[in-house]
mmCIF file of C-alpha atoms in Angstrom:
data_model
loop_
_atom_site.group_PDB
_atom_site.id
_atom_site.type_symbol
_atom_site.label_atom_id
_atom_site.label_comp_id
_atom_site.label_asym_id
_atom_site.label_seq_id
_atom_site.Cartn_x
_atom_site.Cartn_y
_atom_site.Cartn_z
ATOM 1 C CA MET A 1 -33.884 155.974 245.030
ATOM 2 C CA ALA A 2 -35.993 159.007 246.026
ATOM 3 C CA ALA A 3 -38.750 159.200 248.612
ATOM 4 C CA LEU A 4 -41.886 161.190 247.890
ATOM 5 C CA ALA A 5 -43.284 163.615 250.415
ATOM 6 C CA LEU A 6 -46.951 164.607 250.122
ATOM 7 C CA GLU A 7 -48.125 167.897 251.543
ATOM 8 C CA ILE A 8 -51.758 169.016 251.501
ATOM 9 C CA VAL A 9 -52.280 172.776 251.573
ATOM 10 C CA LEU A 10 -55.667 174.255 252.490
ATOM 11 C CA SER A 11 -56.597 177.641 250.998
ATOM 12 C CA ASP A 12 -57.376 180.505 253.385
ATOM 13 C CA THR A 13 -59.415 182.545 250.889
ATOM 14 C CA PRO A 14 -63.185 181.989 251.240
ATOM 15 C CA ASP A 15 -63.980 182.796 247.584
ATOM 16 C CA ASP A 16 -61.343 180.397 246.198
ATOM 17 C CA ASP A 17 -63.093 177.419 244.563
ATOM 18 C CA SER A 18 -60.065 175.154 244.860
ATOM 19 C CA ASP A 19 -59.584 174.935 248.571
ATOM 20 C CA ILE A 20 -57.174 171.993 248.506
ATOM 21 C CA ALA A 21 -53.851 171.863 246.722
ATOM 22 C CA VAL A 22 -51.407 168.965 246.657
ATOM 23 C CA LYS A 23 -47.689 169.604 246.662
ATOM 24 C CA LEU A 24 -45.346 166.721 245.818
ATOM 25 C CA GLU A 25 -41.712 166.910 246.732
ATOM 26 C CA THR A 26 -38.987 164.321 246.228
ATOM 27 C CA ARG A 27 -36.197 163.822 248.711
ATOM 28 C CA PRO A 28 -33.199 161.622 247.965
ATOM 29 C CA LYS A 29 -33.134 158.502 250.099
ATOM 30 C CA THR A 30 -29.791 158.066 251.778
ATOM 31 C CA LYS A 31 -28.046 154.731 251.334
ATOM 32 C CA ARG A 32 -26.414 152.910 254.191
ATOM 33 C CA PRO A 33 -22.645 152.693 253.837
ATOM 34 C CA PRO A 34 -21.330 149.251 252.886
ATOM 35 C CA LEU A 35 -20.180 146.998 255.711
ATOM 36 C CA TYR A 36 -16.970 145.002 255.849
ATOM 37 C CA LYS A 37 -16.203 141.650 257.439
ATOM 38 C CA VAL A 38 -13.026 141.400 259.505
ATOM 39 C CA LEU A 39 -11.443 137.953 259.237
ATOM 40 C CA ILE A 40 -8.735 136.192 261.252
ATOM 41 C CA LEU A 41 -6.706 133.634 259.304
ATOM 42 C CA ASN A 42 -5.123 130.486 260.707
ATOM 43 C CA ASP A 43 -1.394 129.871 260.625
ATOM 44 C CA ASP A 44 0.842 127.162 262.062
ATOM 45 C CA TYR A 45 2.894 129.437 264.331
ATOM 46 C CA THR A 46 0.707 131.877 266.267
ATOM 47 C CA PRO A 47 -0.199 130.393 269.669
ATOM 48 C CA MET A 48 -3.892 129.766 270.298
ATOM 49 C CA GLU A 49 -3.690 131.748 273.546
ATOM 50 C CA PHE A 50 -2.475 134.786 271.619
ATOM 51 C CA VAL A 51 -5.447 134.595 269.229
ATOM 52 C CA VAL A 52 -7.816 134.368 272.211
ATOM 53 C CA HIS A 53 -6.134 137.432 273.733
ATOM 54 C CA VAL A 54 -6.477 139.387 270.441
ATOM 55 C CA LEU A 55 -10.179 138.542 270.167
ATOM 56 C CA GLU A 56 -10.815 139.658 273.741
ATOM 57 C CA ARG A 57 -8.754 142.835 273.464
ATOM 58 C CA PHE A 58 -9.724 144.156 270.029
ATOM 59 C CA PHE A 59 -13.189 142.696 269.500
ATOM 60 C CA GLY A 60 -14.617 142.837 273.031
ATOM 61 C CA MET A 61 -15.406 139.133 273.234
ATOM 62 C CA THR A 62 -15.663 137.153 276.430
ATOM 63 C CA HIS A 63 -13.041 134.510 277.101
ATOM 64 C CA GLN A 64 -15.464 131.743 276.085
ATOM 65 C CA GLN A 65 -16.503 133.512 272.863
ATOM 66 C CA SER A 66 -12.844 134.124 272.007
ATOM 67 C CA PHE A 67 -11.904 130.527 272.710
ATOM 68 C CA ASP A 68 -14.757 129.182 270.577
ATOM 69 C CA LEU A 69 -13.923 131.495 267.675
ATOM 70 C CA MET A 70 -10.213 130.652 267.929
ATOM 71 C CA LEU A 71 -11.139 126.965 267.549
ATOM 72 C CA THR A 72 -13.221 127.832 264.481
ATOM 73 C CA VAL A 73 -10.228 129.644 262.968
ATOM 74 C CA HIS A 74 -7.991 126.682 263.825
ATOM 75 C CA LYS A 75 -10.344 124.094 262.302
ATOM 76 C CA LYS A 76 -11.705 126.000 259.282
ATOM 77 C CA GLY A 77 -8.712 128.151 258.407
ATOM 78 C CA MET A 78 -10.434 131.476 259.034
ATOM 79 C CA ALA A 79 -13.436 133.074 260.697
ATOM 80 C CA VAL A 80 -15.354 136.351 260.615
ATOM 81 C CA VAL A 81 -14.716 138.157 263.886
ATOM 82 C CA GLY A 82 -16.921 141.183 263.242
ATOM 83 C CA VAL A 83 -18.739 143.320 260.685
ATOM 84 C CA TYR A 84 -18.086 147.058 260.677
ATOM 85 C CA SER A 85 -18.068 150.209 258.581
ATOM 86 C CA HIS A 86 -15.005 150.582 256.344
ATOM 87 C CA GLU A 87 -13.102 152.887 258.706
ATOM 88 C CA ILE A 88 -13.698 150.764 261.801
ATOM 89 C CA ALA A 89 -12.855 147.514 259.982
ATOM 90 C CA GLU A 90 -9.654 149.063 258.645
ATOM 91 C CA THR A 91 -8.691 150.246 262.132
ATOM 92 C CA LYS A 92 -9.341 146.807 263.668
ATOM 93 C CA VAL A 93 -7.215 145.094 260.994
ATOM 94 C CA THR A 94 -4.364 147.560 261.542
ATOM 95 C CA GLN A 95 -4.528 147.191 265.332
ATOM 96 C CA VAL A 96 -4.447 143.388 265.161
ATOM 97 C CA MET A 97 -1.639 143.301 262.609
ATOM 98 C CA ASP A 98 0.484 145.811 264.553
ATOM 99 C CA PHE A 99 -0.092 143.943 267.815
ATOM 100 C CA ALA A 100 0.844 140.608 266.206
ATOM 101 C CA ARG A 101 4.053 142.100 264.733
ATOM 102 C CA GLN A 102 4.995 143.634 268.089
ATOM 103 C CA HIS A 103 4.746 140.163 269.614
ATOM 104 C CA GLN A 104 6.529 138.556 266.636
ATOM 105 C CA HIS A 105 3.587 136.436 265.499
ATOM 106 C CA PRO A 106 2.606 135.950 261.836
ATOM 107 C CA LEU A 107 -1.121 136.249 262.605
ATOM 108 C CA GLN A 108 -3.058 137.598 259.606
ATOM 109 C CA CYS A 109 -6.180 139.740 259.820
ATOM 110 C CA THR A 110 -8.011 140.975 256.704
ATOM 111 C CA MET A 111 -11.242 142.629 255.688
ATOM 112 C CA GLU A 112 -13.624 142.150 252.784
ATOM 113 C CA LYS A 113 -16.851 143.750 251.670
ATOM 114 C CA GLU A 114 -19.927 142.021 253.053
#
């Protein structure tokens, strides 16, 4: 979608009968990049304390926020832990998955378009 810019130009010549001119110019309107939801999935093996630690460390949540979200994941099977641009969401998913593997937990973290 394009945005219109209106510019009014006044003539400097005293003997010019048309002393006002209108200049229209279109500028392309920039679109916001799509956002992606980062999701944590429940499993039967990853300790709840580990999930809380991941949420605090990688998503900047307080202990209480992390605990509450961990319970949501536990009860509902998954939860959205943040919404980011594609690059940031991808980085968060990779960080969580690498950290879980390093600690030998099967925790799953994914992303999907909002």
